[in-house]
Amino acid sequence: MTKKYALGLDFGTNSCRALIVDLENGNETAGFVFPYPSGDNGILLDAKDPNIARQNPRDYLTGIEVSLKGALQQAKSKYADFKAQNIIGIGVDTTGSSPMPVDKKGTPLGLLPQYKDNPDAMVWLWKDHSSYAEAAHITELAKKIRPEYLAKIGGTYSSEWFWSKILHCRNTAPDVFKAASSFVEICDYIPAVLSGDTRPDKIIRSICAAGHKAMYNDSWGGLPDKEFLATLSPEFGELRERLYSKAVPSDRLAGRLSPEWAEKLGLAPGIAIAVGAFDAHMGAVGAGVKEGTLVKILGTSTCDVMVSPRKKGFTDIPGVCGIVDGSVLPDHYGIEAGQSAVGDIFLWFVNHLVPDKYGTSLEEKFKNLETAASSQKPGEHGLLALDWNNGNRTILADVRLSGLLIGQTLHTKAHEIYRALIESTAFGALTIINRLEEYGVPVREIVNCGGLAAKNPFLMQIYADVTGRPMKISRLDQTCALGAAIFGAAAAGKEKSGFESVEKAQEAMTGVKKTYTPDLESHKVYKQLYLLYQQLHDAFGTEKWEGKMYNVMKELITLREEQNK
Amino acid sequence: MTKKYALGLDFGTNSCRALIVDLENGNETAGFVFPYPSGDNGILLDAKDPNIARQNPRDYLTGIEVSLKGALQQAKSKYADFKAQNIIGIGVDTTGSSPMPVDKKGTPLGLLPQYKDNPDAMVWLWKDHSSYAEAAHITELAKKIRPEYLAKIGGTYSSEWFWSKILHCRNTAPDVFKAASSFVEICDYIPAVLSGDTRPDKIIRSICAAGHKAMYNDSWGGLPDKEFLATLSPEFGELRERLYSKAVPSDRLAGRLSPEWAEKLGLAPGIAIAVGAFDAHMGAVGAGVKEGTLVKILGTSTCDVMVSPRKKGFTDIPGVCGIVDGSVLPDHYGIEAGQSAVGDIFLWFVNHLVPDKYGTSLEEKFKNLETAASSQKPGEHGLLALDWNNGNRTILADVRLSGLLIGQTLHTKAHEIYRALIESTAFGALTIINRLEEYGVPVREIVNCGGLAAKNPFLMQIYADVTGRPMKISRLDQTCALGAAIFGAAAAGKEKSGFESVEKAQEAMTGVKKTYTPDLESHKVYKQLYLLYQQLHDAFGTEKWEGKMYNVMKELITLREEQNK
């Protein structure tokens, strides 16, 4: 039998990856990573405003070609019998909400000479928080006149999302806004590029991006209505018409590979290009998400994804930012939660606050921090942190929060703070699990994927110990790209792929390679620490909290002493 | 006219210093520093317990000889007409409360072969906090049966003080306690060594050490009474008799230089050795303390010293740890407050959390942190810290507190945290000033001395900006040693020194060399930040506080944004 393959294209925060997957078992045939050349690790920053994070669309275009060619070449050199013509479909996942302004032809404004140095004409990366005021304004307005919009997104519209960013663009860069014929999420743009038609009105839009970030819902006729948008800004009423009226799941076709791209890459022209989606959602599919299974994609930030069958109906969950029909698996509600920064917090710490006695390279520093931290018992360092350096996505949905560290003595070491930061993200993760279960979504299994899950056993063990639950690791490291490839196969249809459904493809192609079991002694201590975390969490993060703080330092010191005995 | 000199011997936390001072103008004729060779910068630590801080008495004995000889030699080589015989007296200041167990002859147990590796037989350094439970116990008992004891020491007995340390020794090292014939503060021990008689019952004890740290007060017959002590521990009743019944100010004689030491050093035998006192108190005298003048000695920790004339009477000040008649200047109440860690916090930060891109040596790192931090406006970093890494001495008198840092983003840099830590100590300093004034001790002038005052203009400017008050810098850097020399001269008597009183000697020998004037724009911003500092201070540091915390992160972020504009 001829081997068949699908291609996953995964556009992350700092790089993009092409992955060729064997449809028989989900194994990686070949993969290639292209780090974005622009800015700071691919991100265009502003020294005066830590909220700003943009990307150059040119990096994506280069990335498509370089990563696809790289993967194809690797496959050929690894397997003599590999034939690029046996690739039956391509799926694409990206970060999001990462919209960009485009002109009538669909050319990103950032690629035009007159905007090439204008960050406002670039891609507004998911973690750009400059539009926090607009987010608050949108939330306020929706509370007043369209509360149903908020119910699906956890009650608060985020500065990380589509409308906030576009409204901020309109408010602070009116020239760019005026020049934009439409705004396109990069998860919709890349498939359109591959299909050879980027005209905004021709681009097939993803239900995942639309539903989770743009308040799209079929029940109210798609995007927010004209009246609502016009109240936000008079120009928004018209803009609505230049956006889209329909969004669809990723087992559907975005288009077919254009002859130009087919020739450039040596692929069969006309193969399926699946509708794009966000990395976390496709990653969840690649990690085997199903009812009862929480998939955590642990990277610079995390996305926590679950699904709930459409037939069971659904209750809104406060603070859980997205519940969208079909955004993850067809016929299921996709539920998205997440932490605004996880790996980013560790990277920040190691880049800015770890002396060279731990090593000279980032890698050495991480390794030595881990070695030193892993010899400690929970609570021994006496520290407690809040994981809010980049705000809190779930369950507070508030970007105007910050990091906090408590318990430092004159002897606190960098590796102790590193451990406390890891623990803080674990407490954040537990807070999300608790909220899901409180609202009737039982978590029976947790499958982890993403860079941190694959590379950081120390972190995964702490997550198991803090939550008191086994932490499973997805078999393939590159679950986002695998999920994209699964959708590439699904979009190609049963005849080509052999799979009746996305779920059947998952059964064949996904799995677990390792499980971290909680240590019960450690879990007992972490239960105490979690109470203090919750106290700080509620005190600093919620308006309604009122109480005492005097116990916090005392309890941390007492625990430190007990654990040092 | 023959030049006359006095010698000041200053025993700090990490080194001791001998200073030869010209009585005509207070100028430094010569000085020599001896870093203690034992442990970590002279401190014996315990990796398992950050509370423990001991010192080896051998370091002091070596220090007396090396530093005195070094200073004398330097004076001779600098001034052809210098004659060691024209030194008329020696004064001694040390850290404290730093008691040690001694045998019947007054030999420190730590010098005996059988105890040479036993940290409990060594000097219990002022910043040893291992006896926090004993301190709480003493406070509890005094509250019940001797509230008058607490009124003089701010309401709480500290783990840094004499009885807590001895009780902890009794509880955890009973063999050492049993072997101890008496316990001697090193400020009493060094003058006794120089006088040639260290027998415990012959040692003249300092009112400064006794009154501030051992609850000594003439009004209740000296040390705490036998009943009180015996309630703490049955052995303490007897121990009281092996301690002392009288303590005196430092313008009095502790003894006269022994022939052995005179010969060894080339000094005149029989010159005056003044009664010892703590560094901060003598430092305040060397900085020109008088009614209305707050002297801040800024070093690893700070001591804040004021005086109030005895004839004005005195009200106790809650949280201000010591009010003792004659402890600073004769006929004045000495008022001591302080911060448990200042320079120590910066040193901790630079040692443990500053990457080598700021420099490879400590000195380089400090310099580059300062350069980078000084380009920022107040509030621009968005951070706020509590300066409690070593607990809080004034006004909370609580060692069971810890550091806290709030406001970190993913872009926070080490130099921004460095600035926030400096600011936190300035807020701590302001809290002390406010408390003194609230209770009727007006602060009309602030004179700063100690290492940080001399070497850190960046810090001093922040102190001026935070407090809104001019920060004056004492003319001589070595005010503690100068103060000791002034007492050496005073103890020698008017006939030898030419001074009628300590105050007259201060007029001739002390002064101010520089003043930092507050920047009013910065002060305005710091006033806002101080409100948040007070909120965190009261919330985490006081049992009675109850309220909300939600505003803290929000206000810091808003201020950061305003200051970044």
mmCIF file with all atom_site columns, C-alpha atoms in Angstrom, chain B residues 112-181:
data_model
loop_
_atom_site.group_PDB
_atom_site.id
_atom_site.type_symbol
_atom_site.label_atom_id
_atom_site.label_alt_id
_atom_site.label_comp_id
_atom_site.label_asym_id
_atom_site.label_entity_id
_atom_site.label_seq_id
_atom_site.pdbx_PDB_ins_code
_atom_site.Cartn_x
_atom_site.Cartn_y
_atom_site.Cartn_z
_atom_site.occupancy
_atom_site.B_iso_or_equiv
_atom_site.pdbx_formal_charge
_atom_site.auth_seq_id
_atom_site.auth_comp_id
_atom_site.auth_asym_id
_atom_site.auth_atom_id
_atom_site.pdbx_PDB_model_num
ATOM 1  C CA . LEU B 1 112 ? 38.397 27.052 74.228 1.00 0.00 ? 112 LEU B CA 1
ATOM 2  C CA . PRO B 1 113 ? 39.510 23.937 72.339 1.00 0.00 ? 113 PRO B CA 1
ATOM 3  C CA . GLN B 1 114 ? 36.399 21.942 73.250 1.00 0.00 ? 114 GLN B CA 1
ATOM 4  C CA . TYR B 1 115 ? 34.083 24.583 71.748 1.00 0.00 ? 115 TYR B CA 1
ATOM 5  C CA . LYS B 1 116 ? 36.112 25.755 68.788 1.00 0.00 ? 116 LYS B CA 1
ATOM 6  C CA . ASP B 1 117 ? 33.716 24.259 66.260 1.00 0.00 ? 117 ASP B CA 1
ATOM 7  C CA . ASN B 1 118 ? 30.520 24.944 68.183 1.00 0.00 ? 118 ASN B CA 1
ATOM 8  C CA . PRO B 1 119 ? 28.606 27.918 66.760 1.00 0.00 ? 119 PRO B CA 1
ATOM 9  C CA . ASP B 1 120 ? 26.538 28.187 69.961 1.00 0.00 ? 120 ASP B CA 1
ATOM 10 C CA . ALA B 1 121 ? 29.725 28.958 71.928 1.00 0.00 ? 121 ALA B CA 1
ATOM 11 C CA . MET B 1 122 ? 30.570 31.853 69.602 1.00 0.00 ? 122 MET B CA 1
ATOM 12 C CA . VAL B 1 123 ? 29.323 35.425 69.527 1.00 0.00 ? 123 VAL B CA 1
ATOM 13 C CA . TRP B 1 124 ? 25.620 35.582 68.709 1.00 0.00 ? 124 TRP B CA 1
ATOM 14 C CA . LEU B 1 125 ? 25.697 38.363 66.158 1.00 0.00 ? 125 LEU B CA 1
ATOM 15 C CA . TRP B 1 126 ? 23.065 41.116 66.320 1.00 0.00 ? 126 TRP B CA 1
ATOM 16 C CA . LYS B 1 127 ? 21.340 39.823 63.220 1.00 0.00 ? 127 LYS B CA 1
ATOM 17 C CA . ASP B 1 128 ? 20.981 36.260 64.436 1.00 0.00 ? 128 ASP B CA 1
ATOM 18 C CA . HIS B 1 129 ? 17.220 35.637 64.450 1.00 0.00 ? 129 HIS B CA 1
ATOM 19 C CA . SER B 1 130 ? 17.176 32.035 65.632 1.00 0.00 ? 130 SER B CA 1
ATOM 20 C CA . SER B 1 131 ? 15.628 33.027 68.955 1.00 0.00 ? 131 SER B CA 1
ATOM 21 C CA . TYR B 1 132 ? 12.391 34.429 67.549 1.00 0.00 ? 132 TYR B CA 1
ATOM 22 C CA . ALA B 1 133 ? 10.286 32.003 69.599 1.00 0.00 ? 133 ALA B CA 1
ATOM 23 C CA . GLU B 1 134 ? 12.109 33.016 72.783 1.00 0.00 ? 134 GLU B CA 1
ATOM 24 C CA . ALA B 1 135 ? 11.612 36.682 71.916 1.00 0.00 ? 135 ALA B CA 1
ATOM 25 C CA . ALA B 1 136 ? 7.874  36.090 71.569 1.00 0.00 ? 136 ALA B CA 1
ATOM 26 C CA . HIS B 1 137 ? 7.861  34.225 74.864 1.00 0.00 ? 137 HIS B CA 1
ATOM 27 C CA . ILE B 1 138 ? 9.686  37.066 76.653 1.00 0.00 ? 138 ILE B CA 1
ATOM 28 C CA . THR B 1 139 ? 7.282  39.608 75.155 1.00 0.00 ? 139 THR B CA 1
ATOM 29 C CA . GLU B 1 140 ? 4.301  37.527 76.293 1.00 0.00 ? 140 GLU B CA 1
ATOM 30 C CA . LEU B 1 141 ? 5.597  37.156 79.837 1.00 0.00 ? 141 LEU B CA 1
ATOM 31 C CA . ALA B 1 142 ? 6.507  40.834 80.145 1.00 0.00 ? 142 ALA B CA 1
ATOM 32 C CA . LYS B 1 143 ? 3.078  41.836 78.844 1.00 0.00 ? 143 LYS B CA 1
ATOM 33 C CA . LYS B 1 144 ? 1.536  39.802 81.636 1.00 0.00 ? 144 LYS B CA 1
ATOM 34 C CA . ILE B 1 145 ? 3.717  40.580 84.604 1.00 0.00 ? 145 ILE B CA 1
ATOM 35 C CA . ARG B 1 146 ? 6.126  43.443 83.754 1.00 0.00 ? 146 ARG B CA 1
ATOM 36 C CA . PRO B 1 147 ? 4.513  45.744 81.151 1.00 0.00 ? 147 PRO B CA 1
ATOM 37 C CA . GLU B 1 148 ? 6.840  48.545 82.269 1.00 0.00 ? 148 GLU B CA 1
ATOM 38 C CA . TYR B 1 149 ? 9.755  46.647 80.739 1.00 0.00 ? 149 TYR B CA 1
ATOM 39 C CA . LEU B 1 150 ? 8.145  46.713 77.300 1.00 0.00 ? 150 LEU B CA 1
ATOM 40 C CA . ALA B 1 151 ? 7.177  50.368 77.393 1.00 0.00 ? 151 ALA B CA 1
ATOM 41 C CA . LYS B 1 152 ? 10.829 51.381 77.021 1.00 0.00 ? 152 LYS B CA 1
ATOM 42 C CA . ILE B 1 153 ? 11.551 49.122 74.095 1.00 0.00 ? 153 ILE B CA 1
ATOM 43 C CA . GLY B 1 154 ? 8.650  49.780 71.755 1.00 0.00 ? 154 GLY B CA 1
ATOM 44 C CA . GLY B 1 155 ? 6.322  47.070 73.055 1.00 0.00 ? 155 GLY B CA 1
ATOM 45 C CA . THR B 1 156 ? 8.073  43.992 71.670 1.00 0.00 ? 156 THR B CA 1
ATOM 46 C CA . TYR B 1 157 ? 11.201 42.209 72.797 1.00 0.00 ? 157 TYR B CA 1
ATOM 47 C CA . SER B 1 158 ? 13.334 41.270 69.792 1.00 0.00 ? 158 SER B CA 1
ATOM 48 C CA . SER B 1 159 ? 15.089 38.094 68.737 1.00 0.00 ? 159 SER B CA 1
ATOM 49 C CA . GLU B 1 160 ? 18.098 40.295 68.036 1.00 0.00 ? 160 GLU B CA 1
ATOM 50 C CA . TRP B 1 161 ? 18.488 41.030 71.739 1.00 0.00 ? 161 TRP B CA 1
ATOM 51 C CA . PHE B 1 162 ? 20.375 39.757 74.739 1.00 0.00 ? 162 PHE B CA 1
ATOM 52 C CA . TRP B 1 163 ? 17.808 37.692 76.678 1.00 0.00 ? 163 TRP B CA 1
ATOM 53 C CA . SER B 1 164 ? 16.267 36.039 73.619 1.00 0.00 ? 164 SER B CA 1
ATOM 54 C CA . LYS B 1 165 ? 19.647 34.836 72.502 1.00 0.00 ? 165 LYS B CA 1
ATOM 55 C CA . ILE B 1 166 ? 20.676 33.557 75.908 1.00 0.00 ? 166 ILE B CA 1
ATOM 56 C CA . LEU B 1 167 ? 17.332 31.816 76.387 1.00 0.00 ? 167 LEU B CA 1
ATOM 57 C CA . HIS B 1 168 ? 17.672 30.181 72.965 1.00 0.00 ? 168 HIS B CA 1
ATOM 58 C CA . CYS B 1 169 ? 21.185 29.077 73.940 1.00 0.00 ? 169 CYS B CA 1
ATOM 59 C CA . ARG B 1 170 ? 19.773 27.588 77.119 1.00 0.00 ? 170 ARG B CA 1
ATOM 60 C CA . ASN B 1 171 ? 16.987 25.824 75.172 1.00 0.00 ? 171 ASN B CA 1
ATOM 61 C CA . THR B 1 172 ? 19.004 24.471 72.257 1.00 0.00 ? 172 THR B CA 1
ATOM 62 C CA . ALA B 1 173 ? 22.601 24.275 73.530 1.00 0.00 ? 173 ALA B CA 1
ATOM 63 C CA . PRO B 1 174 ? 22.272 23.472 77.249 1.00 0.00 ? 174 PRO B CA 1
ATOM 64 C CA . ASP B 1 175 ? 25.912 22.328 77.476 1.00 0.00 ? 175 ASP B CA 1
ATOM 65 C CA . VAL B 1 176 ? 27.156 25.723 76.314 1.00 0.00 ? 176 VAL B CA 1
ATOM 66 C CA . PHE B 1 177 ? 24.729 27.503 78.591 1.00 0.00 ? 177 PHE B CA 1
ATOM 67 C CA . LYS B 1 178 ? 25.863 25.433 81.556 1.00 0.00 ? 178 LYS B CA 1
ATOM 68 C CA . ALA B 1 179 ? 29.524 26.056 80.817 1.00 0.00 ? 179 ALA B CA 1
ATOM 69 C CA . ALA B 1 180 ? 28.968 29.820 80.610 1.00 0.00 ? 180 ALA B CA 1
ATOM 70 C CA . SER B 1 181 ? 29.834 31.678 83.786 1.00 0.00 ? 181 SER B CA 1
#
